[in-house]
């Protein structure tokens, strides 16, 4: 099955989930997670109308961004994986969005290293919403303090929250952590932070995430196929 066909199927799923949640389909952005797939796959998805792409691994992403330099003005590159301090400059100089900010030190480095000629780097705070020991992310109780500090940094724009909830078997169980992240998001908004992005939901649980208010879903396998 072609990438364009898979993309259309995912868009149909998103539209149906929005209808079920009584939300406009335009409320939800599709982020195509292209990690481990080559520049040709991104180019094919672009030809099918996709513009936002998510990458987990910085070196792999930088090579892809360079290979697709002719499309740079049309593509939005999102880093959704962890950031080591020694890679923060490359991230600040090459990406449009970062979803996995999980400590203030990294946010400060990204702000300091974001070139003046580029627009502010769009960032989300990663929240360990399921409390898994193996997962990165801020504990929910830490989020408000870090969010206020990040929002004050000059070369960043804090857009919202991101989470990768623990897998669950049915849609009702999937909805629980997404609901908790949405509640945290709304508390921050009530405190005066102008957030607009809830990055949650992937190939297996995007319906649950959209039902609970996701504004951006990160889909890889359902678009590009299984990874080796």
XYZ file of C-alpha atoms in Angstrom:
228
model
C 0.000 0.000 0.000
C 1.371 3.421 -0.924
C 2.168 6.155 1.571
C -0.425 8.398 -0.067
C -3.117 5.730 0.432
C -2.094 5.192 4.048
C -2.121 8.950 4.654
C -5.646 9.182 3.295
C -6.740 6.354 5.598
C -5.251 8.134 8.627
C -6.898 11.415 7.650
C -10.213 9.553 7.394
C -9.674 8.102 10.888
C -8.930 11.560 12.270
C -12.004 13.067 10.630
C -14.221 10.263 11.968
C -12.785 10.650 15.477
C -13.392 14.401 15.342
C -16.976 13.840 14.229
C -17.525 11.381 17.083
C -16.109 13.935 19.539
C -18.198 16.738 17.997
C -15.053 18.637 17.021
C -14.138 20.193 13.659
C -11.623 18.052 11.732
C -9.419 21.123 11.406
C -8.843 21.051 15.174
C -6.333 18.203 14.845
C -2.951 18.364 13.105
C -1.413 15.164 11.766
C 2.298 14.786 12.519
C 3.798 12.059 10.319
C 6.484 10.282 12.338
C 9.163 9.513 9.772
C 11.877 8.141 12.079
C 13.848 5.260 10.510
C 12.310 5.975 7.086
C 14.405 7.712 4.452
C 14.096 11.070 2.763
C 12.293 9.445 -0.171
C 9.428 8.413 2.108
C 9.138 11.972 3.416
C 9.198 13.278 -0.143
C 6.386 10.884 -1.080
C 4.306 11.986 1.905
C 4.932 15.627 1.008
C 3.685 14.944 -2.518
C 0.486 13.600 -0.911
C 0.002 16.861 0.966
C 1.717 16.145 4.297
C 3.783 19.012 5.732
C 4.602 18.216 9.396
C 7.122 15.453 10.131
C 8.324 14.060 13.450
C 11.764 12.628 14.136
C 13.157 10.899 17.226
C 16.863 10.718 16.462
C 18.729 13.964 15.947
C 21.544 12.770 13.667
C 19.158 10.837 11.442
C 16.870 13.850 11.250
C 19.661 16.285 10.369
C 20.711 14.115 7.434
C 17.108 13.982 6.245
C 16.630 17.743 6.611
C 19.760 18.278 4.496
C 18.601 15.786 1.854
C 15.282 17.600 1.621
C 16.705 21.117 1.629
C 14.779 21.941 -1.562
C 11.532 21.488 0.409
C 12.700 23.223 3.604
C 10.300 26.161 3.329
C 7.349 23.773 2.996
C 8.190 21.258 5.718
C 7.774 21.607 9.475
C 10.301 19.489 11.357
C 9.315 18.353 14.869
C 11.748 16.662 17.245
C 9.737 14.246 19.361
C 12.589 12.296 20.944
C 14.858 13.104 23.898
C 17.519 15.810 23.755
C 20.999 15.420 25.217
C 22.655 18.654 26.288
C 25.464 18.244 23.747
C 22.910 18.073 20.901
C 20.839 21.074 21.894
C 22.559 23.514 19.516
C 21.845 21.329 16.487
C 18.205 21.098 17.573
C 17.894 24.842 18.144
C 19.388 25.586 14.722
C 17.460 23.070 12.598
C 14.031 22.205 13.999
C 10.750 24.116 14.038
C 9.211 22.323 17.018
C 10.456 20.321 20.019
C 7.933 18.120 21.852
C 10.082 16.483 24.516
C 11.322 19.321 26.732
C 11.416 17.686 30.151
C 13.696 19.951 32.163
C 14.348 23.660 32.419
C 18.072 23.310 31.687
C 17.363 21.994 28.172
C 14.825 24.743 27.518
C 17.360 27.376 28.563
C 19.975 25.919 26.237
C 17.530 25.824 23.328
C 16.585 29.453 23.939
C 20.215 30.577 24.196
C 21.180 28.679 21.036
C 18.200 29.520 18.806
C 19.541 31.757 15.995
C 18.143 35.280 15.942
C 17.201 35.071 12.257
C 14.801 32.167 12.905
C 11.361 32.496 14.484
C 11.036 31.314 18.085
C 11.348 27.561 18.551
C 7.921 26.082 19.278
C 8.059 23.772 22.299
C 5.911 21.384 24.301
C 6.687 20.030 27.745
C 6.769 16.244 27.965
C 4.699 14.924 30.867
C 5.078 11.417 32.289
C 1.327 11.207 32.652
C 1.247 7.464 33.463
C 4.063 7.674 36.024
C 6.159 5.009 34.322
C 9.668 4.585 35.699
C 11.012 3.897 32.203
C 9.543 7.039 30.624
C 11.016 10.504 30.336
C 8.941 13.521 31.220
C 7.977 15.811 34.034
C 5.800 14.551 36.844
C 2.425 16.305 36.651
C 3.125 18.165 39.897
C 6.275 19.693 38.377
C 4.687 20.985 35.208
C 3.242 24.341 36.327
C 6.526 25.684 37.702
C 8.569 24.571 34.697
C 5.925 25.843 32.269
C 6.027 29.354 33.719
C 9.826 29.434 33.551
C 9.919 28.121 29.966
C 7.219 30.571 28.848
C 9.487 33.423 29.958
C 12.459 32.355 27.807
C 13.044 34.754 24.904
C 13.687 32.489 21.882
C 11.075 29.871 22.661
C 7.298 29.808 22.426
C 5.649 27.385 24.819
C 2.766 25.821 22.904
C 1.532 23.054 25.185
C 2.035 19.554 26.544
C 3.067 16.184 25.105
C 2.720 12.691 26.535
C 3.231 9.055 25.555
C 0.787 7.244 27.849
C 1.230 3.646 28.893
C -0.423 1.364 26.301
C -3.941 0.235 27.174
C -6.158 -2.379 25.618
C -9.475 -0.661 24.941
C -10.532 2.867 24.094
C -12.019 3.628 27.501
C -8.759 2.685 29.234
C -6.800 4.642 26.620
C -8.860 7.744 27.318
C -7.929 7.926 31.020
C -4.337 9.293 30.733
C -5.300 11.539 27.830
C -8.083 12.989 29.977
C -5.589 13.628 32.787
C -3.205 15.443 30.429
C -6.050 17.571 29.083
C -7.066 18.519 32.622
C -3.485 19.591 33.389
C -3.388 21.587 30.146
C -6.597 23.397 31.083
C -5.256 24.230 34.551
C -2.206 25.870 32.970
C -4.439 27.838 30.609
C -6.583 28.963 33.544
C -3.390 30.197 35.208
C -2.785 32.480 32.229
C -0.454 30.491 29.977
C -1.601 30.879 26.328
C -1.270 27.217 25.384
C -2.903 25.765 22.267
C -1.282 22.356 21.665
C -1.987 18.935 23.171
C 0.422 16.511 21.474
C -1.019 13.110 22.312
C -2.217 10.062 20.461
C -0.416 7.718 18.063
C -1.377 5.038 15.518
C -2.949 2.747 18.128
C -4.829 5.298 20.245
C -5.482 8.427 18.193
C -9.271 8.030 18.547
C -9.008 8.061 22.343
C -6.676 11.056 22.256
C -8.958 13.055 19.960
C -11.948 12.224 22.160
C -10.031 13.805 25.054
C -8.938 16.960 23.256
C -5.726 16.196 21.332
C -4.823 18.934 18.871
C -1.876 17.046 17.336
C -1.524 13.289 16.816
C 1.811 11.616 16.081
C 1.361 8.791 13.588
C 4.156 6.700 12.098
C 3.321 3.050 11.515
C -0.135 3.700 10.027
C 1.460 6.009 7.422
C 4.857 4.505 6.652
C 4.316 0.867 7.627
C 6.073 -1.319 10.179
C 9.644 -0.661 11.202
C 12.229 -3.371 10.830
